[in-house]
Amino acid sequence: MTAAMAIPATHPLVSSPVLIFLIVLAVILLVPLLLNKIKVPHVIGMILAGMALGPYGFNVLARDMSFEVFGQVGLLYLMFLAGVEIDMYHLKRNLRRGVVFGMFTFLVPLAIGALSSVVFLKFDLLTSMLLASMFASHTLLAYPVVSRFGLTTNRAVVIAIAGTIFTVLGSLMVLAGAVSVARDGNFSAVTILRLAGGLILYCIIGVYAYPRLTRWFFRRYNDSIAQFVYILAMVFLAAETAVWIGIEGVFGAFFAGIVLNRFIPARSPLMGRIEFVGNALFIPYFLIGVGMLINVKALFAGWDSLYVALVMSITAMAGKWLAAFFTQKTFRMLPVERSMMYQLSNAHTAVALAVVTIGYRMDIFNEAVLDGTVVMILVTCTVSSIGTARAAQRLKLMTMSDTPAIDPEQAKEEKEKINTLIPIVNPLTAPELVNLALMIHNVKPGGHNRFYALHVRNDNSASSRSLGERSLDVAEQTAASIDVPLQTIERYDLNFITGVLNTMEERDINEVVIGLHRRTTVADSFFGEKLTRLLKSTYRMIVISRCYIPVNTARRVVVAVPDKAEFETGFVRWVKCIGNLGQQLGCRTVFFTSEATRDAIEAVLKQRRFNIRHDYRIMDTWDDIVLLANKIIDDDIFVVVCARTTSVSYNSGMASLPEFLQKYFAHNNLIAIYPEQFGAEAVVPTTMGDAINADVEMMPSAVWIKITLYIRRLHELKRRIFNGKNHPRKLDL
């Protein structure tokens, strides 16, 4: 048999398992380094390397069971990443467009493919429909290219990903119908109904069981390795279950990514491990394995194979281009967005291989179609990878050029260096605090944010030193898992608060993310003596956290905001923190506040382009916060925006807030935010007596502030906030 997929029986040059793995690692390492210089996508390099090293090239490596296993795993991993990295907010916004594109990109190639098979290849209707199902499907082979450009939330990319599910399912339905006709001699609707029923049952069980099981596991087992292995197990369970009911495994992997999406924040250690393992090993293995299937020499064995390959390649690409063109005209999209949708949906790999394998085994396809399919895979993958890279570059430049101009004050704010201090007491609480600090900031490579982990001790005992080292090591490892530098500081000082305040002065700290203490006695207050002294000793932003569940398993973020909070210095910063948290978690955010403050929050979210699911509930007075006690459930994160005394948003009801939180929210997940406010420089206690009696009023005259802010509210229509010390700025809404 001369078919391209019939692997020759000759012995490869290398048979040692260690040497085989070494060669594969060398290809994964060197190919991207070489191709970067000539600006060729890595995907093409991996496929070409597989062609050269495989049985149809220099026969260095055999396409043995290792490539079969790792290749299949890599394909499933690729589809899983496409599902887990998609922004669910953008997916819901573009779901209608995705459905329309899915219909176009399935029906148009199906019709054109069937017509061209009958006209140009002279196949019968059964063979033509089965061949057309191959053209209708596609694989998101170039998705890693889009991910590297940071365009996963672009609407063209989201539409292409949403359309993938329709093409895979539609192609499998056509495949099931064609196989039924070939086996039974007539069309059996029972087969299609059985497949559709199994698909519906599969989706219902997955949507119901996967989130509940994942939430239970993450709350019970906080070990990072156990969570990673659990995610992989769930992905392959979904893929194998899909195969068991008659659906291709790629659908199961993609479906698992969609269902598990909200439990894996984009900037989390778990996501970092998932992306690293897939992009470093499994996906390259899959691409190399695809290259090993391609036998270019078979095309020149006769005119039939070359002619079939030419017709199949042109038909496949033409059908996908027309589908993208129709979608662009329907929704009045840009040409570059059409190009992105077309190129992402142009690669044919997974379903195409499944269809041609089944068709060949059932004698529906001949060897010419088998050879043409492999060449079509090579052509479409090459065009898709190169085209996606070019479209991504144009989209990236367009996105940057379309960014609205900002006023100098806002530009200054965006470039402000944010230094975050994370006091660590013990290794158990370190991961939670570091993860929270990273989630409330949009951390970017080379950004201005700096993170410091601090452990303060007041004795030189070996146990105290050992505790500090372990705590800081855990904090550093948590940040390093997502490539965020974290500087650790071990400090000897009089007491905890003195060490924190001294470090804030030395490192120019803007924010402090700290855990809520545990009450040890009945007389102990809710915030405790340390946090109370810290709040009185600095006007910087303080974030106090107490979460009983992993943050990524929360269902909602409920935020209670006092009236006039928009006039505080740190208003924009804490709103940005909530926006970042909402984006990372992908859950709904509910703000309880007054109408005026609601408008200011909405303005900040729109201006900073926070695309999060959020809504508002009007809270007439701060005393209405008591009504939230019956609305906050164990799966919510309750965020309370507080205020220091003499600040504009402070009211008499806040004096009893600690006791209220202890009484009604003792068992809820809580984050208390004290925004940055005006005031003199913090007075750092230098002696034990000063530290105990530190009770410095940080704020200017409350009367003067209120008069000034009411005048600004009248003249600026509630659109002014303060930024910097005694320098008002306008919030450009």
XYZ file of N, CA and C in Angstrom, residues 319-419:
303
model
N -13.824 27.337 0.783
C -15.020 27.264 1.609
C -14.873 28.037 2.905
N -13.725 27.932 3.569
C -13.514 28.648 4.824
C -13.428 30.159 4.591
N -12.853 30.566 3.454
C -12.763 32.003 3.177
C -14.146 32.587 2.932
N -14.978 31.889 2.176
C -16.334 32.372 1.922
C -17.138 32.459 3.216
N -16.966 31.492 4.107
C -17.678 31.536 5.382
C -17.268 32.764 6.191
N -15.980 33.055 6.252
C -15.511 34.250 6.958
C -15.992 35.523 6.270
N -16.049 35.497 4.940
C -16.515 36.666 4.185
C -17.990 36.946 4.471
N -18.803 35.915 4.467
C -20.229 36.090 4.752
C -20.444 36.605 6.183
N -19.662 36.086 7.124
C -19.778 36.557 8.509
C -19.374 38.014 8.626
N -18.307 38.397 7.931
C -17.864 39.786 7.966
C -18.943 40.722 7.430
N -19.561 40.368 6.315
C -20.588 41.223 5.733
C -21.851 41.241 6.591
N -22.160 40.123 7.218
C -23.369 40.064 8.050
C -23.274 41.003 9.236
N -22.117 41.045 9.882
C -21.957 41.850 11.092
C -21.118 43.100 10.860
N -20.800 43.416 9.596
C -20.063 44.632 9.252
C -18.738 44.712 10.001
N -17.987 43.663 9.907
C -16.699 43.602 10.573
C -15.594 44.104 9.638
N -14.401 44.272 10.180
C -13.272 44.780 9.419
C -12.635 43.669 8.592
N -11.962 44.019 7.497
C -11.283 42.991 6.689
C -10.238 42.200 7.472
N -9.535 42.871 8.391
C -8.530 42.159 9.162
C -9.190 41.157 10.106
N -10.393 41.450 10.590
C -11.120 40.492 11.419
C -11.586 39.297 10.588
N -11.986 39.556 9.348
C -12.318 38.449 8.447
C -11.107 37.561 8.222
N -9.955 38.192 8.033
C -8.730 37.418 7.825
C -8.406 36.562 9.045
N -8.616 37.115 10.246
C -8.334 36.350 11.457
C -9.280 35.160 11.583
N -10.556 35.366 11.334
C -11.518 34.261 11.413
C -11.196 33.186 10.380
N -10.854 33.622 9.180
C -10.541 32.662 8.113
C -9.298 31.847 8.448
N -8.235 32.515 8.861
C -6.984 31.810 9.096
C -7.083 30.865 10.287
N -7.781 31.269 11.338
C -7.931 30.379 12.487
C -8.741 29.130 12.138
N -9.701 29.268 11.238
C -10.564 28.137 10.873
C -10.078 27.405 9.629
N -8.903 27.737 9.143
C -8.437 27.171 7.870
C -7.696 25.853 8.041
N -7.131 25.609 9.213
C -6.325 24.399 9.415
C -7.229 23.185 9.603
N -6.903 22.102 8.921
C -7.664 20.845 9.028
C -6.714 19.758 9.528
N -7.039 19.203 10.689
C -6.162 18.159 11.238
C -6.964 17.043 11.882
N -7.564 17.320 13.025
C -8.124 16.268 13.872
C -9.263 15.518 13.194
N -10.341 16.226 12.889
C -11.499 15.566 12.303
C -11.181 15.049 10.907
N -10.327 15.767 10.178
C -9.956 15.324 8.835
C -9.267 13.962 8.880
N -8.359 13.783 9.825
C -7.689 12.485 9.962
C -8.675 11.392 10.362
N -9.619 11.725 11.255
C -10.607 10.733 11.668
C -11.503 10.328 10.500
N -11.949 11.307 9.721
C -12.843 11.024 8.599
C -12.139 10.191 7.532
N -10.923 10.571 7.156
C -10.242 9.855 6.080
C -9.848 8.448 6.525
N -9.522 8.285 7.797
C -9.177 6.950 8.290
C -10.386 6.014 8.234
N -11.535 6.495 8.711
C -12.749 5.674 8.691
C -13.189 5.401 7.252
N -13.137 6.444 6.422
C -13.535 6.261 5.027
C -12.643 5.303 4.274
N -11.362 5.320 4.556
C -10.434 4.421 3.867
C -10.635 2.973 4.319
N -10.865 2.797 5.627
C -11.062 1.443 6.142
C -12.351 0.823 5.617
N -13.368 1.655 5.332
C -14.638 1.146 4.826
C -14.698 1.148 3.301
N -13.544 1.383 2.641
C -13.437 1.387 1.180
C -14.303 2.450 0.524
N -14.584 3.534 1.257
C -15.293 4.669 0.657
C -14.297 5.574 -0.066
N -13.103 5.744 0.498
C -12.042 6.546 -0.107
C -10.976 5.629 -0.693
N -10.351 6.097 -1.771
C -9.230 5.367 -2.339
C -7.920 5.966 -1.844
N -6.803 5.436 -2.328
C -5.494 5.889 -1.861
C -5.202 7.319 -2.291
N -5.762 7.727 -3.431
C -5.539 9.099 -3.882
C -6.134 10.099 -2.892
N -7.313 9.809 -2.364
C -7.926 10.686 -1.365
C -7.109 10.673 -0.082
N -6.574 9.519 0.269
C -5.754 9.419 1.471
C -4.510 10.283 1.350
N -3.834 10.190 0.204
C -2.652 11.022 -0.030
C -3.030 12.499 -0.092
N -4.133 12.795 -0.774
C -4.562 14.186 -0.883
C -4.932 14.792 0.452
N -5.489 13.991 1.354
C -5.849 14.497 2.675
C -4.630 14.950 3.461
N -3.574 14.148 3.428
C -2.366 14.503 4.173
C -1.732 15.762 3.600
N -1.740 15.878 2.256
C -1.191 17.092 1.648
C -2.072 18.297 1.971
N -3.387 18.101 1.990
C -4.281 19.191 2.369
C -4.003 19.649 3.798
N -3.714 18.706 4.680
C -3.367 19.066 6.053
C -2.122 19.939 6.077
N -1.113 19.556 5.300
C 0.124 20.343 5.247
C -0.140 21.737 4.705
N -0.876 21.838 3.610
C -1.113 23.139 2.973
C -1.942 24.045 3.877
N -3.043 23.514 4.400
C -3.914 24.358 5.223
C -3.252 24.755 6.538
N -2.482 23.860 7.123
C -1.775 24.210 8.364
C -0.727 25.288 8.109
N -0.036 25.190 6.977
C 0.978 26.190 6.644
C 0.333 27.550 6.402
N -0.688 27.572 5.565
C -1.366 28.837 5.265
C -1.999 29.419 6.522
N -2.604 28.572 7.348
C -3.252 29.046 8.561
C -2.252 29.660 9.532
N -1.119 29.020 9.710
C -0.128 29.522 10.672
C 0.462 30.850 10.222
N 0.870 30.922 8.968
C 1.458 32.163 8.460
C 0.412 33.275 8.418
N -0.786 32.955 7.926
C -1.837 33.970 7.853
C -2.287 34.459 9.209
N -2.365 33.563 10.182
C -2.764 33.979 11.525
C -1.737 34.917 12.137
N -0.458 34.633 11.930
C 0.592 35.510 12.457
C 0.493 36.910 11.848
N 0.259 36.982 10.552
C 0.138 38.299 9.913
C -1.108 39.033 10.367
N -2.222 38.324 10.439
C -3.460 38.967 10.902
C -3.333 39.410 12.353
N -2.651 38.615 13.170
C -2.476 38.981 14.576
C -1.627 40.245 14.707
N -0.601 40.378 13.886
C 0.214 41.590 13.923
C -0.610 42.819 13.560
N -1.428 42.703 12.522
C -2.257 43.833 12.105
C -3.304 44.171 13.162
N -3.904 43.140 13.758
C -4.893 43.394 14.809
C -4.252 44.035 16.032
N -3.050 43.595 16.374
C -2.361 44.157 17.534
C -2.050 45.629 17.312
N -1.547 45.955 16.122
C -1.256 47.352 15.816
C -2.535 48.186 15.793
N -3.600 47.622 15.253
C -4.871 48.342 15.199
C -5.419 48.569 16.603
N -5.280 47.575 17.473
C -5.754 47.714 18.845
C -4.989 48.810 19.577
N -3.689 48.856 19.342
C -2.875 49.884 19.994
C -3.182 51.274 19.450
N -3.429 51.376 18.138
C -3.710 52.684 17.548
C -5.102 53.182 17.882
N -6.028 52.248 18.159
C -7.396 52.636 18.484
C -7.582 52.994 19.942
N -6.528 52.835 20.750
C -6.644 53.183 22.164
C -6.896 54.672 22.308
N -7.970 55.084 22.956
C -8.287 56.510 23.041
C -7.225 57.274 23.806
N -7.052 58.517 23.369
C -6.073 59.367 24.031
C -6.526 59.666 25.452
N -5.580 59.743 26.338
C -5.904 60.017 27.731
C -5.237 61.322 28.138
N -5.808 61.944 29.098
C -5.265 63.217 29.546
C -3.959 62.981 30.279
N -3.138 64.023 30.411
C -1.823 63.853 31.054
C -1.903 63.310 32.465
N -2.958 63.700 33.206
C -3.074 63.207 34.572
C -3.303 61.705 34.595
N -4.157 61.223 33.668
C -4.402 59.778 33.627
C -3.163 59.038 33.157
N -2.445 59.605 32.191
C -1.214 58.970 31.736
C -0.206 58.872 32.869
N -0.151 59.916 33.680
C 0.747 59.883 34.833
C 0.335 58.800 35.800
N -0.988 58.641 35.978
C -1.491 57.617 36.889
C -1.162 56.219 36.384
N -1.304 56.001 35.057
C -1.052 54.674 34.513
C 0.414 54.281 34.665
N 1.318 55.280 34.621
C 2.742 54.990 34.721
C 3.237 54.988 36.165
N 2.350 55.290 37.090
C 2.752 55.317 38.485
C 3.216 53.944 38.938
N 4.305 53.934 39.637
C 4.835 52.672 40.141
C 4.061 52.255 41.384
N 3.445 51.085 41.306
C 2.675 50.547 42.425
C 3.523 49.508 43.133
N 3.890 49.787 44.352
C 4.661 48.863 45.172
C 3.731 48.240 46.207
